[in-house]
PDB file of C-alpha atoms in Angstrom:
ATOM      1  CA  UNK A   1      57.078 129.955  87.611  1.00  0.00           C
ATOM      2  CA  UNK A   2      55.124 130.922  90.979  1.00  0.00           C
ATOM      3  CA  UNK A   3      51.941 130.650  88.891  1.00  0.00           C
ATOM      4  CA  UNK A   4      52.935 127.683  87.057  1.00  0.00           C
ATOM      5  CA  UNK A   5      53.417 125.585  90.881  1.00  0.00           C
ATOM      6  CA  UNK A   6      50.411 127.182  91.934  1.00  0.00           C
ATOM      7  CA  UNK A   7      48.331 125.744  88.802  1.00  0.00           C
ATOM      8  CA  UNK A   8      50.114 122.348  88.910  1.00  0.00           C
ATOM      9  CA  UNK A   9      47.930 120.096  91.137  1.00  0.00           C
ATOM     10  CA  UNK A  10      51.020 117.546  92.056  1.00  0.00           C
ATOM     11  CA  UNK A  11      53.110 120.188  93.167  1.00  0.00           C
ATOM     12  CA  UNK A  12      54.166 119.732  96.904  1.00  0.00           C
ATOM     13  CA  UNK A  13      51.987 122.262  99.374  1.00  0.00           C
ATOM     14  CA  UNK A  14      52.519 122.410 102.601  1.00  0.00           C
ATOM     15  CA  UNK A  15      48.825 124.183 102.884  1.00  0.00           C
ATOM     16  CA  UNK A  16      45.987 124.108 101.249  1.00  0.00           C
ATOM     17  CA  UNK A  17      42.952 126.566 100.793  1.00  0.00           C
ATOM     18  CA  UNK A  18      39.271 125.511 102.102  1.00  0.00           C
ATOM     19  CA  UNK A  19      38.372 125.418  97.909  1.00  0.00           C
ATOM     20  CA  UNK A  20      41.196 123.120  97.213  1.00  0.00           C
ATOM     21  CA  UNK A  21      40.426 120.638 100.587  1.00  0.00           C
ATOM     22  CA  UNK A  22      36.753 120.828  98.949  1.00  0.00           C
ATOM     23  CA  UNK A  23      37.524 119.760  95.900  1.00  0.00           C
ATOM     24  CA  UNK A  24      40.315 116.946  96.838  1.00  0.00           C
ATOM     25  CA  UNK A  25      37.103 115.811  99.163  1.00  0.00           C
ATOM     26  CA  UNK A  26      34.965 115.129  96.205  1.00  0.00           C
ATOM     27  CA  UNK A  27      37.441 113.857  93.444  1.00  0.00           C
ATOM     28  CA  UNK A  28      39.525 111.228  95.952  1.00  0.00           C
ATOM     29  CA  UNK A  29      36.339 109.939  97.355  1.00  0.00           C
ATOM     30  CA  UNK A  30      34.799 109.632  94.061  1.00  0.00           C
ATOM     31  CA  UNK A  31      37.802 108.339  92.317  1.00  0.00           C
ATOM     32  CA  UNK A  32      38.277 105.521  94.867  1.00  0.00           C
ATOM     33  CA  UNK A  33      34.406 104.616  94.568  1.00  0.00           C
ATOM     34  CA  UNK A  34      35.215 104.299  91.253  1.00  0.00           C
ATOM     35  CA  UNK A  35      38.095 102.300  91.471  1.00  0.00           C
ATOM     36  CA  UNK A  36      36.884  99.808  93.834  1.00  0.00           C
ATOM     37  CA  UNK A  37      33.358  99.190  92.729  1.00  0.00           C
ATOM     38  CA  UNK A  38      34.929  98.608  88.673  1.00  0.00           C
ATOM     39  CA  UNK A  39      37.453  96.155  90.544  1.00  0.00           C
ATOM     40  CA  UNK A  40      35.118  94.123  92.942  1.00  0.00           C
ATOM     41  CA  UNK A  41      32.558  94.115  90.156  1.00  0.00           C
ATOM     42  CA  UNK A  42      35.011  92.771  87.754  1.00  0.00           C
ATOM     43  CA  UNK A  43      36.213  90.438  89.971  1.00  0.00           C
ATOM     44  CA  UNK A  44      33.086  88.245  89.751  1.00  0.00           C
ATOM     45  CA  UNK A  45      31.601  89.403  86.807  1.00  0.00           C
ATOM     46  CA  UNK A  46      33.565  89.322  82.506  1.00  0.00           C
ATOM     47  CA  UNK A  47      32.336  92.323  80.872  1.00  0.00           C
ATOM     48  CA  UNK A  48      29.998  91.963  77.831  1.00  0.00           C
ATOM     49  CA  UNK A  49      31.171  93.910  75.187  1.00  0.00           C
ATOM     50  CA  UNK A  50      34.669  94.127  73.343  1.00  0.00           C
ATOM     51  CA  UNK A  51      35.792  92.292  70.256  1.00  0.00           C
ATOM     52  CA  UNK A  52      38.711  90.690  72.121  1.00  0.00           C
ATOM     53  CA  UNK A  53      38.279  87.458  74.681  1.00  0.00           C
ATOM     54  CA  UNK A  54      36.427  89.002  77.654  1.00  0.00           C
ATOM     55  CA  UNK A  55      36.740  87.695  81.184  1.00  0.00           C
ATOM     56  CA  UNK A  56      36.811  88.505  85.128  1.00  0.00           C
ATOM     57  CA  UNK A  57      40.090  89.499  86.573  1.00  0.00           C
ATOM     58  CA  UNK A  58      41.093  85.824  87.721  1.00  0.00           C
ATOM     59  CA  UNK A  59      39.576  84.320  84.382  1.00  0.00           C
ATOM     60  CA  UNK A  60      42.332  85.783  83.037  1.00  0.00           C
ATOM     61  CA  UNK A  61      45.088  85.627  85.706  1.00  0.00           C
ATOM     62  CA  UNK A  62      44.315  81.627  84.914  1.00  0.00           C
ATOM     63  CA  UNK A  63      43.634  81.171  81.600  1.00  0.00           C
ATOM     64  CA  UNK A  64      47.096  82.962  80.747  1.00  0.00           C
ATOM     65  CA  UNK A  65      49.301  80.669  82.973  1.00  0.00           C
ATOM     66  CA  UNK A  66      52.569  82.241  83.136  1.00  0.00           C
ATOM     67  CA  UNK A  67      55.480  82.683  85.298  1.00  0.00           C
ATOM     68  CA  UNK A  68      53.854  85.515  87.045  1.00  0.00           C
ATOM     69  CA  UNK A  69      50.551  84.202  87.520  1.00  0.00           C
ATOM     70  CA  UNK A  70      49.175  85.044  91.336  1.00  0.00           C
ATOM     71  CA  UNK A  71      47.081  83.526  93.750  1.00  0.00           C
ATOM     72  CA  UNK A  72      43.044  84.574  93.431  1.00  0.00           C
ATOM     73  CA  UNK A  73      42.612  84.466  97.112  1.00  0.00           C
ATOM     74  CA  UNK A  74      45.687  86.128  98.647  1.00  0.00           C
ATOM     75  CA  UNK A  75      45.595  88.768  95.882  1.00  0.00           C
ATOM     76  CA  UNK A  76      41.920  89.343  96.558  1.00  0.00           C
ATOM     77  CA  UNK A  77      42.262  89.488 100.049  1.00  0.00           C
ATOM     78  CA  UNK A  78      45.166  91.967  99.547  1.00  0.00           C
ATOM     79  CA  UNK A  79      43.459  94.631  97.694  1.00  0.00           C
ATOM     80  CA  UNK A  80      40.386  94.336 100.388  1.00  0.00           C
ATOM     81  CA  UNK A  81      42.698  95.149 103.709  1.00  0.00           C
ATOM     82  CA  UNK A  82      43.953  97.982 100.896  1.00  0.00           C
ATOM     83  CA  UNK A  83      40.842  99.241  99.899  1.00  0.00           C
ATOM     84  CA  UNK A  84      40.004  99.537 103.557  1.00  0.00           C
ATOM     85  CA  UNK A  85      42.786 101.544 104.484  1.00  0.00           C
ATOM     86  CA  UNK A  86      42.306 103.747 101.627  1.00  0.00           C
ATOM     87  CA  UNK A  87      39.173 104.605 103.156  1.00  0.00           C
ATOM     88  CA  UNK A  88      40.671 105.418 106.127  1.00  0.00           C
ATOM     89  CA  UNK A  89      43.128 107.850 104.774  1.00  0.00           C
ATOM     90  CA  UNK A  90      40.170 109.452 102.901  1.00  0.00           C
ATOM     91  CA  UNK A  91      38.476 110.085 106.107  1.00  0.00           C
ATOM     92  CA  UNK A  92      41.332 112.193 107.248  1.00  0.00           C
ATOM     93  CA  UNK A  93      40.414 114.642 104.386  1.00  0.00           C
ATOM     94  CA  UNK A  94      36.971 114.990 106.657  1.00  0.00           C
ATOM     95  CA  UNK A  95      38.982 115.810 109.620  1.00  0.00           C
ATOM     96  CA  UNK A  96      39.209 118.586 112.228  1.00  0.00           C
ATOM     97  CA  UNK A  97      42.759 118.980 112.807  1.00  0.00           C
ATOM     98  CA  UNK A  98      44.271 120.991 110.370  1.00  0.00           C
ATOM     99  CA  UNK A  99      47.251 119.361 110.150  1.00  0.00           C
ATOM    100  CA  UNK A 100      45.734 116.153 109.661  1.00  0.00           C
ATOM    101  CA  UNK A 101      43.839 117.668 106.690  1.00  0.00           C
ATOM    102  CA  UNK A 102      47.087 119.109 104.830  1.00  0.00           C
ATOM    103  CA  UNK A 103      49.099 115.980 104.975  1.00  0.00           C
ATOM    104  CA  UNK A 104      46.323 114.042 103.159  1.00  0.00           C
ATOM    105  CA  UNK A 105      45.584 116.757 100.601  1.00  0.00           C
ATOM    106  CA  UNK A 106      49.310 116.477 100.155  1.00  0.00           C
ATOM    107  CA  UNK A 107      49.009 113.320  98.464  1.00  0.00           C
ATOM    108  CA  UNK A 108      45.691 113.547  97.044  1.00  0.00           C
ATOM    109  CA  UNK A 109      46.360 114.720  93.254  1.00  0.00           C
ATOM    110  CA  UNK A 110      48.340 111.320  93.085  1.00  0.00           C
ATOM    111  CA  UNK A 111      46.010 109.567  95.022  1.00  0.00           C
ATOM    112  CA  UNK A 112      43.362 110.330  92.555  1.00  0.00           C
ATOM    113  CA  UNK A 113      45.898 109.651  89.025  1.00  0.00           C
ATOM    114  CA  UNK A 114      46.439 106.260  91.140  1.00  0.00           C
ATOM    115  CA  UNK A 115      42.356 105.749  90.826  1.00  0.00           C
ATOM    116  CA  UNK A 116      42.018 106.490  87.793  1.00  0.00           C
ATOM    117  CA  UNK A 117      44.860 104.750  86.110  1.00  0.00           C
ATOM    118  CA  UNK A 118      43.691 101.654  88.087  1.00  0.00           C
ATOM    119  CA  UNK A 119      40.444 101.558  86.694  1.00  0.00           C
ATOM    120  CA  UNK A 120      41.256 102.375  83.463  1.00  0.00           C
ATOM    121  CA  UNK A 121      43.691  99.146  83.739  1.00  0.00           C
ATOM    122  CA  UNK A 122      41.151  97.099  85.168  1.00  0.00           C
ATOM    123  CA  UNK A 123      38.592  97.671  81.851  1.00  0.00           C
ATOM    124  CA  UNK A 124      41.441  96.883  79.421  1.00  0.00           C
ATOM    125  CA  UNK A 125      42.966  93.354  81.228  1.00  0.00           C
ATOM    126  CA  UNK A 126      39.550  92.317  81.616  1.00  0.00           C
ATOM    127  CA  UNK A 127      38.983  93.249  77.972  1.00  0.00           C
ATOM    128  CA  UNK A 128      42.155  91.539  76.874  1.00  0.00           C
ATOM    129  CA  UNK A 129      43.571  95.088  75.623  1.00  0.00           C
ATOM    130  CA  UNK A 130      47.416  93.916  77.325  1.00  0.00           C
ATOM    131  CA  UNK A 131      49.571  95.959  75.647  1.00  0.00           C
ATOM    132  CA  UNK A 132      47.205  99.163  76.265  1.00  0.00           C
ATOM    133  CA  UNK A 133      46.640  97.699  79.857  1.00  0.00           C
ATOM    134  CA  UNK A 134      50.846  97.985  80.418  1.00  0.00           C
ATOM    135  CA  UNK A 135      50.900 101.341  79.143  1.00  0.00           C
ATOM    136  CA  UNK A 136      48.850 102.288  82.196  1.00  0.00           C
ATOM    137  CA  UNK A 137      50.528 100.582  84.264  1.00  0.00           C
ATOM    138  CA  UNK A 138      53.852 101.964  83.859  1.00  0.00           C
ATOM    139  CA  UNK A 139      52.417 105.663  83.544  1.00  0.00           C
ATOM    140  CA  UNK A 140      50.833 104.655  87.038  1.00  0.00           C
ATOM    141  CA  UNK A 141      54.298 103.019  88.221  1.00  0.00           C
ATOM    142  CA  UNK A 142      55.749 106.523  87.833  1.00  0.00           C
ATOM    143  CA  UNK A 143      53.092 108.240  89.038  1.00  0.00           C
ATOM    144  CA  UNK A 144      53.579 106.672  92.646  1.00  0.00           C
ATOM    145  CA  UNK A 145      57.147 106.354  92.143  1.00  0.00           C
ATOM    146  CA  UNK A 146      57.125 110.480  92.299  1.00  0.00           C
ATOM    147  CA  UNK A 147      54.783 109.950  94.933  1.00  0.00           C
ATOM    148  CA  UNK A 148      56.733 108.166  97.066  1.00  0.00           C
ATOM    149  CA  UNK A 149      60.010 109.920  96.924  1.00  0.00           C
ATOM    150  CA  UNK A 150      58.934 113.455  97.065  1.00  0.00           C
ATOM    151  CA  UNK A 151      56.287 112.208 100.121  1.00  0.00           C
ATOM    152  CA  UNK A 152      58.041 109.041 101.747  1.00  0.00           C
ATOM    153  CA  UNK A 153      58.290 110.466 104.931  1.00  0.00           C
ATOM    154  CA  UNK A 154      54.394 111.068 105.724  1.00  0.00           C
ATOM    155  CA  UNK A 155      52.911 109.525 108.946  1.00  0.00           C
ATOM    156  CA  UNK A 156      51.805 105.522 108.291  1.00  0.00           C
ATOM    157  CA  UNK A 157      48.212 106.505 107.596  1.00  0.00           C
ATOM    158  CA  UNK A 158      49.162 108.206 104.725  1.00  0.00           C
ATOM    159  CA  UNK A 159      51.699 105.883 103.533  1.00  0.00           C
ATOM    160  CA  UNK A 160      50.404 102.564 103.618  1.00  0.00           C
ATOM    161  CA  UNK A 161      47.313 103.144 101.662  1.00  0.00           C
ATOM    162  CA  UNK A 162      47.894 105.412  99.210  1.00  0.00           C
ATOM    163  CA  UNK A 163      51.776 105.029  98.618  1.00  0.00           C
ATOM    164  CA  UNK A 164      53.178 101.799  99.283  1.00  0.00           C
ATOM    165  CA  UNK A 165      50.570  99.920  99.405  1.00  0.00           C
ATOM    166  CA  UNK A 166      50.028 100.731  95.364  1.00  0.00           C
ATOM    167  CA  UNK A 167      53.004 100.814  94.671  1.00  0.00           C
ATOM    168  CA  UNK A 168      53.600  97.341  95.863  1.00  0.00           C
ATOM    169  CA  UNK A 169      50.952  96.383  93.725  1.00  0.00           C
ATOM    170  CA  UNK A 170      51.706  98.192  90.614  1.00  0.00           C
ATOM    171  CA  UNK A 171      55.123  96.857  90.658  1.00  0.00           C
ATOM    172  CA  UNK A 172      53.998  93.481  90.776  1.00  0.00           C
ATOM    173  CA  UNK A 173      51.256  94.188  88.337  1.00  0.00           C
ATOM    174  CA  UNK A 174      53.701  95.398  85.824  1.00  0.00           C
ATOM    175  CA  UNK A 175      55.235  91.853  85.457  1.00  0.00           C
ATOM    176  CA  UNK A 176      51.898  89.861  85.811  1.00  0.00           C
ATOM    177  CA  UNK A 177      50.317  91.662  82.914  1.00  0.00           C
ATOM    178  CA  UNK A 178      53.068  91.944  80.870  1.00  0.00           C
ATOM    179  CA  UNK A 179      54.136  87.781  81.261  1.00  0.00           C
ATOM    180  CA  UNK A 180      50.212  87.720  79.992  1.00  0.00           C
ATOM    181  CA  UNK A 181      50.925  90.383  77.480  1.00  0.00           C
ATOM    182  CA  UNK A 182      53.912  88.413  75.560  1.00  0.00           C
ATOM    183  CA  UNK A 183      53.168  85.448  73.251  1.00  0.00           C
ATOM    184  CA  UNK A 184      54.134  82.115  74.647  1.00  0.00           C
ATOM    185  CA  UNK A 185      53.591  82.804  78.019  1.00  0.00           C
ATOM    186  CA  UNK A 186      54.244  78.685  79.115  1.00  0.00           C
ATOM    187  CA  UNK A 187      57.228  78.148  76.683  1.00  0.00           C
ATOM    188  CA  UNK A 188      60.457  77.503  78.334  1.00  0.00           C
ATOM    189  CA  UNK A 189      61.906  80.771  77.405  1.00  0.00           C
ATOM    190  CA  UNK A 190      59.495  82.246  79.348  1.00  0.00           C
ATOM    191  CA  UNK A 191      59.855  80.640  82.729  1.00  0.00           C
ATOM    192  CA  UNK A 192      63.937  81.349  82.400  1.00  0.00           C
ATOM    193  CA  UNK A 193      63.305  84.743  82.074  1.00  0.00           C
ATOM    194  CA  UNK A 194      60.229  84.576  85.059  1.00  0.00           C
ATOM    195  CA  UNK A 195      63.049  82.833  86.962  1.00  0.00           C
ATOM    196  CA  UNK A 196      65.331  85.269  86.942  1.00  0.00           C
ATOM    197  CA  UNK A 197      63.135  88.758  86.719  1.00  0.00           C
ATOM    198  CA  UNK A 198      61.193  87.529  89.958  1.00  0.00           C
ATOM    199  CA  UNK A 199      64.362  88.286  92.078  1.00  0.00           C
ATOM    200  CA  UNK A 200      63.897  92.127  90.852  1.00  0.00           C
ATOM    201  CA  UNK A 201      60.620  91.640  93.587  1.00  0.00           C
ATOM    202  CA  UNK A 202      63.625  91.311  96.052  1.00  0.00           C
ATOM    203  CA  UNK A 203      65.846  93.720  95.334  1.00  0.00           C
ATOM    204  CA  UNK A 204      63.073  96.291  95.492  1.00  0.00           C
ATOM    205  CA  UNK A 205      61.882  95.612  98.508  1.00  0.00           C
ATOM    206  CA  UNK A 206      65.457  95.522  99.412  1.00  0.00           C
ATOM    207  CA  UNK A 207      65.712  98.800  98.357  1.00  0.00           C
ATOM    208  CA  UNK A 208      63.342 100.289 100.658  1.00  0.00           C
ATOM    209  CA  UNK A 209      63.357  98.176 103.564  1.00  0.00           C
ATOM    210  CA  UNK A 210      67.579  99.229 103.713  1.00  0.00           C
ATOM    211  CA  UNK A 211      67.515 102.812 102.604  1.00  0.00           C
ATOM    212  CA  UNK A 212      64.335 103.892 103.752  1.00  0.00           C
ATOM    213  CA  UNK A 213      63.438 101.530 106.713  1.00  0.00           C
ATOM    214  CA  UNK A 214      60.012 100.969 105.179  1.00  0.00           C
ATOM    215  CA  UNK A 215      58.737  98.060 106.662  1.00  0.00           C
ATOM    216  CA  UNK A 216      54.739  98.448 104.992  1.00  0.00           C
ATOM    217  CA  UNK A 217      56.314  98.240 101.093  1.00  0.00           C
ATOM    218  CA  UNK A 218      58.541  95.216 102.708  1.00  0.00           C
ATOM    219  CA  UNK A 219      55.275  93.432 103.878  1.00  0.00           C
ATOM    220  CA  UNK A 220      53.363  94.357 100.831  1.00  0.00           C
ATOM    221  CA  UNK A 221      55.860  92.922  98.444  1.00  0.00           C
ATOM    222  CA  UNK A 222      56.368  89.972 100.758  1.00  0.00           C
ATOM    223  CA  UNK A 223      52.367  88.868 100.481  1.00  0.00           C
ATOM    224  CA  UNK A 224      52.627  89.665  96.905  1.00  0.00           C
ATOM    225  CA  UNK A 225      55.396  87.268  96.569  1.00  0.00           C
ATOM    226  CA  UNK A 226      53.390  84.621  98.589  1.00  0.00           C
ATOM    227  CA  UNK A 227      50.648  84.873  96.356  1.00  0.00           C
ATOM    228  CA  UNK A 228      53.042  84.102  92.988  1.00  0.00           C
ATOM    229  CA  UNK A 229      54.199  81.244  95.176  1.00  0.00           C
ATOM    230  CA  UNK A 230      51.314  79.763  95.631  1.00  0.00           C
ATOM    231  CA  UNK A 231      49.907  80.045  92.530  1.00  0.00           C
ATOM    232  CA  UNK A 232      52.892  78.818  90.595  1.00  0.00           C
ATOM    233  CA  UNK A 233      53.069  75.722  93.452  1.00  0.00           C
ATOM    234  CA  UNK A 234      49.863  74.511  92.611  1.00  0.00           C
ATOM    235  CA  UNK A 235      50.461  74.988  88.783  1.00  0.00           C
ATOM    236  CA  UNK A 236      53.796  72.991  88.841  1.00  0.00           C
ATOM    237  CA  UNK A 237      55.405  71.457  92.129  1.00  0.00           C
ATOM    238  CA  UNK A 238      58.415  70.178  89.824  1.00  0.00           C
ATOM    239  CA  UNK A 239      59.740  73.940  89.144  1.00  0.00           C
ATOM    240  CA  UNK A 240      61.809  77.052  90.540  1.00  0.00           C
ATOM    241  CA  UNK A 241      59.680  79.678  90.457  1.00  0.00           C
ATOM    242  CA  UNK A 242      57.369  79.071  93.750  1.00  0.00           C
ATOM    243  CA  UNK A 243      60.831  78.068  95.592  1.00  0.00           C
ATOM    244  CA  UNK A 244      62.091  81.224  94.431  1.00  0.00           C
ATOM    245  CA  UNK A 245      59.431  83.141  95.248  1.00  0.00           C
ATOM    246  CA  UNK A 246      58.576  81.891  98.434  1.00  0.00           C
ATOM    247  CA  UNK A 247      62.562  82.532  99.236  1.00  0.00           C
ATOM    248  CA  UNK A 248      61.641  85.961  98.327  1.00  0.00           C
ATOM    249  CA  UNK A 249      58.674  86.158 100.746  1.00  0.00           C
ATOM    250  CA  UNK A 250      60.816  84.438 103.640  1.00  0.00           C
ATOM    251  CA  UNK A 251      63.448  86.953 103.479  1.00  0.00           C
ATOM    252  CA  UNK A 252      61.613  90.322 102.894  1.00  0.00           C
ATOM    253  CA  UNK A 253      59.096  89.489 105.800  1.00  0.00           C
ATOM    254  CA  UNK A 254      62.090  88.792 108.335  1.00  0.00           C
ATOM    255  CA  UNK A 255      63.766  91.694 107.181  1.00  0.00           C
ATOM    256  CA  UNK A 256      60.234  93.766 107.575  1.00  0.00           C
ATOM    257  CA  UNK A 257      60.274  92.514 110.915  1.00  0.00           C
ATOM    258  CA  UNK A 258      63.561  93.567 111.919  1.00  0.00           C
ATOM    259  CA  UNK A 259      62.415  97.058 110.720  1.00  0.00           C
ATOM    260  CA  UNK A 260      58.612  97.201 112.298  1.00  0.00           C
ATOM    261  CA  UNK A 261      59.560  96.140 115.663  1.00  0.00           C
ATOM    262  CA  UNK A 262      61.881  98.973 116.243  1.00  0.00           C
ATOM    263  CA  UNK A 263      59.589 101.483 114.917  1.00  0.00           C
ATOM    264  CA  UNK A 264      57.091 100.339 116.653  1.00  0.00           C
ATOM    265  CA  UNK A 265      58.887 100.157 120.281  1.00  0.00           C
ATOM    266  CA  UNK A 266      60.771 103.606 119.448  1.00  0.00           C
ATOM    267  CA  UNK A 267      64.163 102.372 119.127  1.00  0.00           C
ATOM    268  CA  UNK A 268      66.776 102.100 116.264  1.00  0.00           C
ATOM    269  CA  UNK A 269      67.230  99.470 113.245  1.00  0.00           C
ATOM    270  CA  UNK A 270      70.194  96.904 113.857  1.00  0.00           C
ATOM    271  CA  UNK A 271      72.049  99.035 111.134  1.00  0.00           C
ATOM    272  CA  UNK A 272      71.465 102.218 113.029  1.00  0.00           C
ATOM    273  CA  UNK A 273      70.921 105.451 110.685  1.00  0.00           C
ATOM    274  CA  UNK A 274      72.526 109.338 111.126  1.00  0.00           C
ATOM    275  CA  UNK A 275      72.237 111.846 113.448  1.00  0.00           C
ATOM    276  CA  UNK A 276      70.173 113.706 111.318  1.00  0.00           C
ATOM    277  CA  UNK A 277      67.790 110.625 110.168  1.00  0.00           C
ATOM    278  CA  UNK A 278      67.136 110.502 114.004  1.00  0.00           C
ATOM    279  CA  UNK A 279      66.412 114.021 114.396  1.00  0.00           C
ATOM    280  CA  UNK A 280      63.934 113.351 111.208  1.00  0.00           C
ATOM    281  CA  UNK A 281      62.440 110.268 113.143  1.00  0.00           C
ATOM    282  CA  UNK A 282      62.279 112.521 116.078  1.00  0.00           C
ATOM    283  CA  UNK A 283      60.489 115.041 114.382  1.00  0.00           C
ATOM    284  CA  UNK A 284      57.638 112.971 112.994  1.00  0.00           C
ATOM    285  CA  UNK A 285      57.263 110.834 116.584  1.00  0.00           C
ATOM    286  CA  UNK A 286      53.994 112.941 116.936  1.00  0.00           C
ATOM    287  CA  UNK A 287      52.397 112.284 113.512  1.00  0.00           C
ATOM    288  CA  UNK A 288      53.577 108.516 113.836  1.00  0.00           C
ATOM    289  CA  UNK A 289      51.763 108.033 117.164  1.00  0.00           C
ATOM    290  CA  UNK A 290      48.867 108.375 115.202  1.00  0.00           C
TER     291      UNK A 290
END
């Protein structure tokens, strides 16, 4: 069993040899060239082979109007401020501190499955391959699920970028493609049910804005949710979906706020916590200040 957790590369360390730090150095840097140059590169550009209709990212966010169709811009802008801060947890692979170094290796097998499944998503939705395109996304989905529950309680640099922050997106993701993925996607079948699954955006961020005080998977589901407003606004002023969704954005942003400013000034959330989350908040006061 020792040797099995000692083979398994998502297995929770609390150290990590100078081979290992190595070769997380190569593969996450490599994996997230990977994954952002296939994304920004698809982003302008359809791909030329496939036997399927081929087209950038937001050629086919548009041409398959749904109920779950997002905003270009906002999205785009999104995975940028991501892709930046991804870069910045990388570099604390490269640092000097030792404990710096561990707590980013701690999350970098993941890290590197997020990558990969990301780009491997990318080539099929821009390929029209859907159905293969969901599979990846819900293998991903639980990927960073397990992430985030057995590592929720890293310092912010390591949790933004590389847990909510993807996370955010991959829930969202799972809806967009799969409204695209299912015939019909404009009937009025289609929009009940996008009417009434968009509130599951809100009781997830619910979920970890409450329990887990998270206020960076609040904001990234609440800019998420303000680019499906504004995409379904501009596609049809006369329906519920951008009311609901901007609802959605209203509330988990106040809510986020509620929870940041505390954090942020050192002092508790309006619905308080136990002595022992304290003594956990206490704990990590030094990794947090950076």
């Amino acid at each position: 069993m020792d040797r099995f957790h000692q083979m398994n590369p998502f297995s929770k360390r609390d150290s990590h040899s100078a081979h290992s730090v190595v070769w997380y150095k190569v593969l996450t840097l490599a994996s997230w060239l990977l994954s952002v140059v296939v994304t920004v590169y698809y982003a302008i550009e359809p791909p030329h082979d496939g036997k399927y209709h081929r087209g950038t990212i937001w050629h086919q966010n548009y041409r398959h109007y749904s109920g779950f169709t997002l905003n270009s811009v906002i999205t785009s802008i999104y995975w940028i401020v991501l892709f930046i801060l991804q870069l910045g947890y990388i570099s604390h692979l490269f640092s000097s501190q030792t404990e710096s170094v561990n707590a980013a290796c701690s999350v970098g097998s993941h890290f590197i499955a997020n990558n990969l499944l990301h780009f491997g998503f990318v080539m099929l939705f821009v390929r029209s391959h859907f159905v293969w395109a969901e599979v990846l996304l819900v293998l991903n989905f639980a990927n960073l699920t397990s992430l985030y529950f057995r590592h929720h309680a890293y310092p912010r640099f390591i949790h933004a970028p590389a847990v909510s922050g993807p996370l955010a997106w991959t829930f969202v993701a799972l809806y967009w493609n799969g409204a695209i993925m299912v015939p019909h996607q404009g009937s009025l079948v289609a929009r009940v049910f996008a009417n009434v699954f968009v509130w599951s955006l809100l009781g997830y961020g619910l979920f970890f804005i409450v329990l887990y005080k998270d206020y960076t998977m609040g904001f990234a589901l609440s800019v998420l949710s303000a680019s499906l407003g504004v995409a379904q606004f501009f596609r049809q002023v006369v329906a519920f979906q951008w009311i609901f969704a901007f609802t959605i954005m209203a509330v988990l942003f106040v809510l986020t706020v509620i929870v940041a400013v505390p954090a942020w000034t050192g002092r508790q959330v309006p619905w308080g916590g136990t002595a022992e989350r304290r003594q956990v908040d206490a704990e990590r006061a030094p990794l947090l200040a950076e």
